[in-house]
PDB file of C-alpha atoms in Angstrom:
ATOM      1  CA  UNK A 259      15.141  26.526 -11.833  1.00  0.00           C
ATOM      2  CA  UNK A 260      12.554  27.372 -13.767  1.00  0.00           C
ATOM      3  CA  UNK A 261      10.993  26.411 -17.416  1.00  0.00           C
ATOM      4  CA  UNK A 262       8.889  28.162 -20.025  1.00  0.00           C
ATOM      5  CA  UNK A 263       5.379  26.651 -21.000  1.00  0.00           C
ATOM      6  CA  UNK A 264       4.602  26.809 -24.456  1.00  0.00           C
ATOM      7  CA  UNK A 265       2.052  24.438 -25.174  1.00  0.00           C
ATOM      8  CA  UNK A 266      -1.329  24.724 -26.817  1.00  0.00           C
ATOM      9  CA  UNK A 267      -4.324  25.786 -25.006  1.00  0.00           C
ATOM     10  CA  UNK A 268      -6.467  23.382 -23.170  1.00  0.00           C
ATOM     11  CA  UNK A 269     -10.152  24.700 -23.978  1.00  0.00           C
ATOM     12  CA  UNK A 270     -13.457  23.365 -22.872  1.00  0.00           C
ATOM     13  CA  UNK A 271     -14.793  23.134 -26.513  1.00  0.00           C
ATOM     14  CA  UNK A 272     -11.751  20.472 -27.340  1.00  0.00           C
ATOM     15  CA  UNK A 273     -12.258  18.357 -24.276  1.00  0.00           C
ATOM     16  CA  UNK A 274     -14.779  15.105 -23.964  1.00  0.00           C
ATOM     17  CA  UNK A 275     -17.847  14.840 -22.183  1.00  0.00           C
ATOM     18  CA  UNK A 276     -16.549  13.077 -19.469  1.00  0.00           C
ATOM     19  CA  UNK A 277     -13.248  12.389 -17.867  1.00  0.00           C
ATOM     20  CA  UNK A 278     -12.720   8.495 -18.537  1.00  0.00           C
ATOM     21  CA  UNK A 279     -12.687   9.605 -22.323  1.00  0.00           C
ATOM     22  CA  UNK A 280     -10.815  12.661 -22.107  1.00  0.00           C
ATOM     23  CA  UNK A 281      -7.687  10.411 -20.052  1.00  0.00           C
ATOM     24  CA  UNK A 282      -7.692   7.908 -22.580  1.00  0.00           C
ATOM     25  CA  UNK A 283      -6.892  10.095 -25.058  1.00  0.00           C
ATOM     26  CA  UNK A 284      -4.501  11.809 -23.006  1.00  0.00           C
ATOM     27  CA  UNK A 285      -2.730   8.472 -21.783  1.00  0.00           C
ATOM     28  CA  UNK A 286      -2.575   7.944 -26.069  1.00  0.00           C
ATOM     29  CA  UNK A 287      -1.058  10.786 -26.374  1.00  0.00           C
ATOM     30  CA  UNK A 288       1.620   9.985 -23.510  1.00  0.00           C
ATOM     31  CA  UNK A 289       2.097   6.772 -24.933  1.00  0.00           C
ATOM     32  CA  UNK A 290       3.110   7.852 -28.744  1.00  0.00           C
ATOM     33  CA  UNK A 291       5.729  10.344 -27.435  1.00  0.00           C
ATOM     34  CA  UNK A 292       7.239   7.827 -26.201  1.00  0.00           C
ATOM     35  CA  UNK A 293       7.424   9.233 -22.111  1.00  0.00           C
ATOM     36  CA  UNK A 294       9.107   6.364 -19.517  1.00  0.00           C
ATOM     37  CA  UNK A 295       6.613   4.398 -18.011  1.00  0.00           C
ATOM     38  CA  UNK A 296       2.947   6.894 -18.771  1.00  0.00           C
ATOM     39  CA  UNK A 297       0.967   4.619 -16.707  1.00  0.00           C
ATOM     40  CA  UNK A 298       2.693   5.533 -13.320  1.00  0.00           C
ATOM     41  CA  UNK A 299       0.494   7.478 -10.844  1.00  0.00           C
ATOM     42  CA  UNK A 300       1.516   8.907  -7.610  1.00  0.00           C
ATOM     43  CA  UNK A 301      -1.166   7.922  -5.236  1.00  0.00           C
ATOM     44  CA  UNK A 302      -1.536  10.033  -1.975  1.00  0.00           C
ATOM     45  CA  UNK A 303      -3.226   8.456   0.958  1.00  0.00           C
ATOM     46  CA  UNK A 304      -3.614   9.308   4.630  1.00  0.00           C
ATOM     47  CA  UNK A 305      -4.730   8.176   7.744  1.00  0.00           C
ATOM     48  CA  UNK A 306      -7.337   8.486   9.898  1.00  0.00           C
ATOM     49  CA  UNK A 307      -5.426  11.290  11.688  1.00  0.00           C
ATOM     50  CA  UNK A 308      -4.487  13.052   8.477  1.00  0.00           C
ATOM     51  CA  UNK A 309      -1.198  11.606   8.426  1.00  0.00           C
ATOM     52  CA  UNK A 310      -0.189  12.008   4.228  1.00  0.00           C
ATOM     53  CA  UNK A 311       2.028   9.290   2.465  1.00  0.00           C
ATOM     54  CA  UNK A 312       2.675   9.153  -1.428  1.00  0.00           C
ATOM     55  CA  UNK A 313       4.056   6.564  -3.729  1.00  0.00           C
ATOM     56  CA  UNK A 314       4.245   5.411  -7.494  1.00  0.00           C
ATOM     57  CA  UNK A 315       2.079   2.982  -8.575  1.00  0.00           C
ATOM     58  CA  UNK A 316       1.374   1.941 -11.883  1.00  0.00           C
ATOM     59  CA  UNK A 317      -2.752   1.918 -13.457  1.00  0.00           C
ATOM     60  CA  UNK A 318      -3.287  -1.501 -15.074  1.00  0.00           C
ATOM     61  CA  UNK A 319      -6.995  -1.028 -15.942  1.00  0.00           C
ATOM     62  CA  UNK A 320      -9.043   2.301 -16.459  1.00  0.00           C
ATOM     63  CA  UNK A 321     -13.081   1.228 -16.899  1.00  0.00           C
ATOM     64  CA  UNK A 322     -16.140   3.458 -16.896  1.00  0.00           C
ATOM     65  CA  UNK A 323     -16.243   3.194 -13.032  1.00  0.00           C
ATOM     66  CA  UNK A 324     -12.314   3.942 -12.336  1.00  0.00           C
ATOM     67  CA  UNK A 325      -8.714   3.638 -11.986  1.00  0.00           C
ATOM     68  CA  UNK A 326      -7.444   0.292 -11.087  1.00  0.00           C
ATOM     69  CA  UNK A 327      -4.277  -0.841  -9.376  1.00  0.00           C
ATOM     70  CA  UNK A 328      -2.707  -3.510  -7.422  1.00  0.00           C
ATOM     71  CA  UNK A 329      -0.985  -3.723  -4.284  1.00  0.00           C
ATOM     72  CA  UNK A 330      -0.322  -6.246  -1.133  1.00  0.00           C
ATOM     73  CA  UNK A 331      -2.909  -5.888   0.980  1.00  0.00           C
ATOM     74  CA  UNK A 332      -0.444  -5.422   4.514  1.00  0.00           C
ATOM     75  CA  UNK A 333       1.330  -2.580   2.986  1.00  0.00           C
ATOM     76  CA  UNK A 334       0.911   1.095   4.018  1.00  0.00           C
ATOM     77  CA  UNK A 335      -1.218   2.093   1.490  1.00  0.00           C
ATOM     78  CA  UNK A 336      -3.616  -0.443   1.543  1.00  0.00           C
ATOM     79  CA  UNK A 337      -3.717   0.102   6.090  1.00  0.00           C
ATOM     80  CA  UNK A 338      -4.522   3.583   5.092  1.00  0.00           C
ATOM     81  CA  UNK A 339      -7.171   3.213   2.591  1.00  0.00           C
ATOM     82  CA  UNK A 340      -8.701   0.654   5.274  1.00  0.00           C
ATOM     83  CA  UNK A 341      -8.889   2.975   7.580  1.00  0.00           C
ATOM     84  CA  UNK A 342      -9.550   6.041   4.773  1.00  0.00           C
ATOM     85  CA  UNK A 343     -10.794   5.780   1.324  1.00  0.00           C
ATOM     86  CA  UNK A 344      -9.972   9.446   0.401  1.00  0.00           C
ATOM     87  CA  UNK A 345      -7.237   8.967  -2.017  1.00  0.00           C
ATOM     88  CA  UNK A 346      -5.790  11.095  -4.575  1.00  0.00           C
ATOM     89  CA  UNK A 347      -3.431   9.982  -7.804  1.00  0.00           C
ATOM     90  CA  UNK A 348      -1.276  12.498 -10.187  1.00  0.00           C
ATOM     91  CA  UNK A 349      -0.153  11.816 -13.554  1.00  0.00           C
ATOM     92  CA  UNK A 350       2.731  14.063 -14.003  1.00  0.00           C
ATOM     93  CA  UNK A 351       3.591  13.993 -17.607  1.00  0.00           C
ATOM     94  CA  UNK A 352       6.288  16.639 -17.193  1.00  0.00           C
ATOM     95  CA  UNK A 353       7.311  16.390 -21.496  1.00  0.00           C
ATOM     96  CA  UNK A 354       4.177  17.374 -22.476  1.00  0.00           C
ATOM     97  CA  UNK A 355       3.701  19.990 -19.797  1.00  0.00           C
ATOM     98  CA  UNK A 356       0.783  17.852 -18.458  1.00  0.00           C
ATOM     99  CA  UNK A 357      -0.866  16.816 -15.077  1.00  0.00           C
ATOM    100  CA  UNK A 358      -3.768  14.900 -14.130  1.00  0.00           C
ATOM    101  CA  UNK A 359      -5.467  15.204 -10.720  1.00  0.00           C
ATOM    102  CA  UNK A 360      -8.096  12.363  -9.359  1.00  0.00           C
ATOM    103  CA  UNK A 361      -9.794  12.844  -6.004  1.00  0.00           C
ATOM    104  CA  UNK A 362     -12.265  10.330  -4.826  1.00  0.00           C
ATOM    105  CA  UNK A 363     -12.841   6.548  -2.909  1.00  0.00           C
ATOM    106  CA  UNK A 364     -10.493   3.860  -3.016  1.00  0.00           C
ATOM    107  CA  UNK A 365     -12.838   0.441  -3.401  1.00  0.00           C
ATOM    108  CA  UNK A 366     -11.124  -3.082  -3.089  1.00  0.00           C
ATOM    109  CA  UNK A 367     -11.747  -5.047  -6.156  1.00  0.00           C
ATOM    110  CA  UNK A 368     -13.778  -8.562  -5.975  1.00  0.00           C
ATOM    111  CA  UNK A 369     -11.006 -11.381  -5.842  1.00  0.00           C
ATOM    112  CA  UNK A 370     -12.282 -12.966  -8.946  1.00  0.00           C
ATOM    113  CA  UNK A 371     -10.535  -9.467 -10.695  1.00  0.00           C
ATOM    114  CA  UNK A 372      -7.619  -9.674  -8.989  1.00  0.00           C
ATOM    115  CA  UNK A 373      -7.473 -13.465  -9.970  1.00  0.00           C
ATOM    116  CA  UNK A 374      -7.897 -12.068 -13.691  1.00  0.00           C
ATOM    117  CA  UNK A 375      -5.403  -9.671 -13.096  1.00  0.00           C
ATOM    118  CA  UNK A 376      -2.775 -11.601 -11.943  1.00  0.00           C
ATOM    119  CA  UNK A 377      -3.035 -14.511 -14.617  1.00  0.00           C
ATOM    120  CA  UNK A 378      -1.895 -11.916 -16.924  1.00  0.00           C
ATOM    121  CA  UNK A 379       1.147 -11.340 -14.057  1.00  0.00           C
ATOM    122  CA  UNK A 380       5.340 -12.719 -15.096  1.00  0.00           C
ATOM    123  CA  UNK A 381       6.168 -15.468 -13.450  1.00  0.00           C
ATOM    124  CA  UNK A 382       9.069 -13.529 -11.491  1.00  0.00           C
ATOM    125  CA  UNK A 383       6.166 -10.561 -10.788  1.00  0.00           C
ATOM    126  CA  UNK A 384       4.053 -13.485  -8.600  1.00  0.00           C
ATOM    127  CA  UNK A 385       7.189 -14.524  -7.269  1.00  0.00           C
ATOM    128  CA  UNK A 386       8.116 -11.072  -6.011  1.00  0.00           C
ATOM    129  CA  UNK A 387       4.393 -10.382  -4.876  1.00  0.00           C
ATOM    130  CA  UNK A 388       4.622 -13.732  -2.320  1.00  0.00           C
ATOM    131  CA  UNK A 389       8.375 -13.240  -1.274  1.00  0.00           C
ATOM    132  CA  UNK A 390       8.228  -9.803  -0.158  1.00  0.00           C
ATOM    133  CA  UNK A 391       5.462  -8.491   2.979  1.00  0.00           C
ATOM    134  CA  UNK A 392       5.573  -4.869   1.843  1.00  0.00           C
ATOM    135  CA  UNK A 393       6.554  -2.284   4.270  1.00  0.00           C
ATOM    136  CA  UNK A 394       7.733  -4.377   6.904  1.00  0.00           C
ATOM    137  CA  UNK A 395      11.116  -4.255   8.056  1.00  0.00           C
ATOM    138  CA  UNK A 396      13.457  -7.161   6.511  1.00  0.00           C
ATOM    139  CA  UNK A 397      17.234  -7.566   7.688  1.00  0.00           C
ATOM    140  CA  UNK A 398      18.954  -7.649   4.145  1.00  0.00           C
ATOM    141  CA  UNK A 399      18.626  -7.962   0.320  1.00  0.00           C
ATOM    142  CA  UNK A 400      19.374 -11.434   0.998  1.00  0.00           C
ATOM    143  CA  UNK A 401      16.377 -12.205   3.370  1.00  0.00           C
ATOM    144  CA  UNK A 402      14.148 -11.212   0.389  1.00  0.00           C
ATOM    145  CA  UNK A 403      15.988 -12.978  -2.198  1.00  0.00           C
ATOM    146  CA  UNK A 404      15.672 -16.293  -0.253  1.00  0.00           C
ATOM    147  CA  UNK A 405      12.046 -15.865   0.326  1.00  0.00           C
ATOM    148  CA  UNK A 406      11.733 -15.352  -3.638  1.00  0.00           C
ATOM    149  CA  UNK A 407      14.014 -18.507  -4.137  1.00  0.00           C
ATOM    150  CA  UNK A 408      11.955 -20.394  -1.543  1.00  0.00           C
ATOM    151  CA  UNK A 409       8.195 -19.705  -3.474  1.00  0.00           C
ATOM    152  CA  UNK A 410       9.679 -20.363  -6.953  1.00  0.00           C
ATOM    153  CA  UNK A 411      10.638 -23.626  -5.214  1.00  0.00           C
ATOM    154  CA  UNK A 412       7.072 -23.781  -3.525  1.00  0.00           C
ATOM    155  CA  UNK A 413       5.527 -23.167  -6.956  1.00  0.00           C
ATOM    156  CA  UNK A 414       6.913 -25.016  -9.698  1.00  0.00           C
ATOM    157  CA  UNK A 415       4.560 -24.632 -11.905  1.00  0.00           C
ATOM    158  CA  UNK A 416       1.298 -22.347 -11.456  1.00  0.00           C
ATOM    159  CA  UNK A 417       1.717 -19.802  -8.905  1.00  0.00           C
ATOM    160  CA  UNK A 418      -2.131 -18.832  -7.100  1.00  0.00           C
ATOM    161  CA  UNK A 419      -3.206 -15.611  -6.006  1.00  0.00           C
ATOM    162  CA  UNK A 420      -2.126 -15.071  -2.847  1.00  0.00           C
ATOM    163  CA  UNK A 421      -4.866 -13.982   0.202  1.00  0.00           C
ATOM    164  CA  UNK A 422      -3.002 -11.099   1.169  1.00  0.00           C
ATOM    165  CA  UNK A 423      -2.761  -9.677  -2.648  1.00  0.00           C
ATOM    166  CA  UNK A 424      -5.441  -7.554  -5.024  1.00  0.00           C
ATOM    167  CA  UNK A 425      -6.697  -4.675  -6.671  1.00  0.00           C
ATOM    168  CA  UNK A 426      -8.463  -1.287  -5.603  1.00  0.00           C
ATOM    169  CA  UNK A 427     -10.275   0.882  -7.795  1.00  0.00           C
ATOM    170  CA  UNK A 428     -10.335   4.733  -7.378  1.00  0.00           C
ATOM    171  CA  UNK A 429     -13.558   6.007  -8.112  1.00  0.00           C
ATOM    172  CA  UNK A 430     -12.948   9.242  -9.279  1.00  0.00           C
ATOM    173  CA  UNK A 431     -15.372  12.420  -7.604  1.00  0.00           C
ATOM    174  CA  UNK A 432     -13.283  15.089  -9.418  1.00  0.00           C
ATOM    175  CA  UNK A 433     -10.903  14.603 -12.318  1.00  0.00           C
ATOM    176  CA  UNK A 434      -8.779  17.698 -13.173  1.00  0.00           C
ATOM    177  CA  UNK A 435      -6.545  18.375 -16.946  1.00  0.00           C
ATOM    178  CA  UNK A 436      -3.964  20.625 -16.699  1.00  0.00           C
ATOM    179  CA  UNK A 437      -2.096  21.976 -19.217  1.00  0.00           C
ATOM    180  CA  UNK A 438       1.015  24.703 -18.869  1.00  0.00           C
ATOM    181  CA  UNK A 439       0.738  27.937 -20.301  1.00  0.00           C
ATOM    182  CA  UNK A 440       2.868  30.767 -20.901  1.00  0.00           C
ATOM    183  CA  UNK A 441       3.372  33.414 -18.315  1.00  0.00           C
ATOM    184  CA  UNK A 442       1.928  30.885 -16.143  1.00  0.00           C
ATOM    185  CA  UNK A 443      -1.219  31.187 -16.960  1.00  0.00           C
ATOM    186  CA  UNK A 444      -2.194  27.738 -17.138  1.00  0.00           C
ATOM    187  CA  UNK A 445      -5.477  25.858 -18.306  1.00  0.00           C
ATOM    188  CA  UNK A 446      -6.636  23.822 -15.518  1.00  0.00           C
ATOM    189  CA  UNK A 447     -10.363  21.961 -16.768  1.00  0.00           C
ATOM    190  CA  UNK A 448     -11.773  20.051 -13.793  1.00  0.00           C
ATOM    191  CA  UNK A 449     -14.858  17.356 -14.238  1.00  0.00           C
ATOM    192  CA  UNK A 450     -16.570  17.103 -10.801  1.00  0.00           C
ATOM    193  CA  UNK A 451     -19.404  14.886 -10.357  1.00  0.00           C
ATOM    194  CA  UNK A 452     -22.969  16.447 -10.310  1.00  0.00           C
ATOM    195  CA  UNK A 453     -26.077  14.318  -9.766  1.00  0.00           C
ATOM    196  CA  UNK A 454     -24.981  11.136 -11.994  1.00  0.00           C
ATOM    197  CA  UNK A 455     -23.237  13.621 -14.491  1.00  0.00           C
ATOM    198  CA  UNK A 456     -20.188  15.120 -15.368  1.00  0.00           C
ATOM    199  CA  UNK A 457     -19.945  18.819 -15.256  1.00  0.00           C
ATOM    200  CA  UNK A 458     -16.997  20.427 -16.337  1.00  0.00           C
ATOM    201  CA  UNK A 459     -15.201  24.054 -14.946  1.00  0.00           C
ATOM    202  CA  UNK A 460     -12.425  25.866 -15.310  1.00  0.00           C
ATOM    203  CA  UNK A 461     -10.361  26.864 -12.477  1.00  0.00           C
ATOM    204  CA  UNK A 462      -7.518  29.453 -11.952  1.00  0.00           C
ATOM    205  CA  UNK A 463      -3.881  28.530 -12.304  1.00  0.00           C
TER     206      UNK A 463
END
């Protein structure tokens, strides 16, 4: 199985100054052709040991400092990034033929932005987020969907932020474009931090 890139170059004279604005216009991009879901990330985490997991998660803010998403705090993920902030996230945009690398430090948001966050949360979302204690074992679908029915119970009205719930930004060291190219020659632009700045290279495909 393989496919043919044919998209446009990726050139260092067409790209931003720094990576923050370079993504944004990239996640536009995403967003007007219409690909499933363009804010899902794979983040890569491991262990003290070395010990590499990877899941989806989905970026909910993107400020000057990072890439922000939310997660219960006892799940695997957020044990690993305890014990190792080294992270990693991909956007794969397969339709467009484009990828997007981050490498850097995993940094637990204050509570009073996960609080903001989660206002902005579905009811059945905040439900979910109390009923279920991510990555442990359960005995069946119907364990879980009691524990939902008993905190919509709990909660009749406004649901609070629970203690074991928030946000981490990744704050990014490198940031990496890649576009595919014919032949397989792709462009790969990476933005690697240098002193304070930005400083932007090209690296082989």
């Amino acid at each position: 199985m393989r496919r043919r890139y044919t998209s446009t170059r990726l050139l260092e004279a067409d790209v931003a100054g720094e990576p923050f604005t370079q993504f944004r216009s990239w996640l536009h991009d995403a967003v007007t052709a219409g690909l499933a879901e363009p804010n899902a990330m794979i983040l890569a985490t491991a262990t003290n040991d070395g010990v590499p997991s990877t899941r989806h998660v989905l970026l909910k803010e993107l400020d000057a400092h990072g890439f922000v998403f939310f997660t219960n705090h006892g799940s695997r993920k957020s044990a690993e990034m305890t014990q190792n902030p080294h992270v990693s996230l991909c956007f794969p945009w397969f339709a467009m033929e484009r990828q997007v690398v981050i490498c850097g430090n995993a940094i637990p948001l204050r509570r009073e932005e996960s609080e903001a966050y989660w206002r902005t949360r579905p009811r059945d979302s905040q439900i979910g987020a109390w009923a279920s204690a991510q990555s442990s074992v359960i005995e069946s679908r119907e364990q879980l969907e009691a524990a939902a029915a008993e905190v919509a119970q709990r909660f009749p009205d406004e649901i609070p932020l629970p203690e074991f719930w928030g946000g981490h930004r990744v704050v990014p060291t490198t940031v990496e474009f890649w576009q595919g190219g014919p032949g397989r020659l792709h462009d790969r632009l990476r933005y690697r931090r240098d002193s304070g700045d930005w400083a932007v290279e090209r690296l082989a495909p």
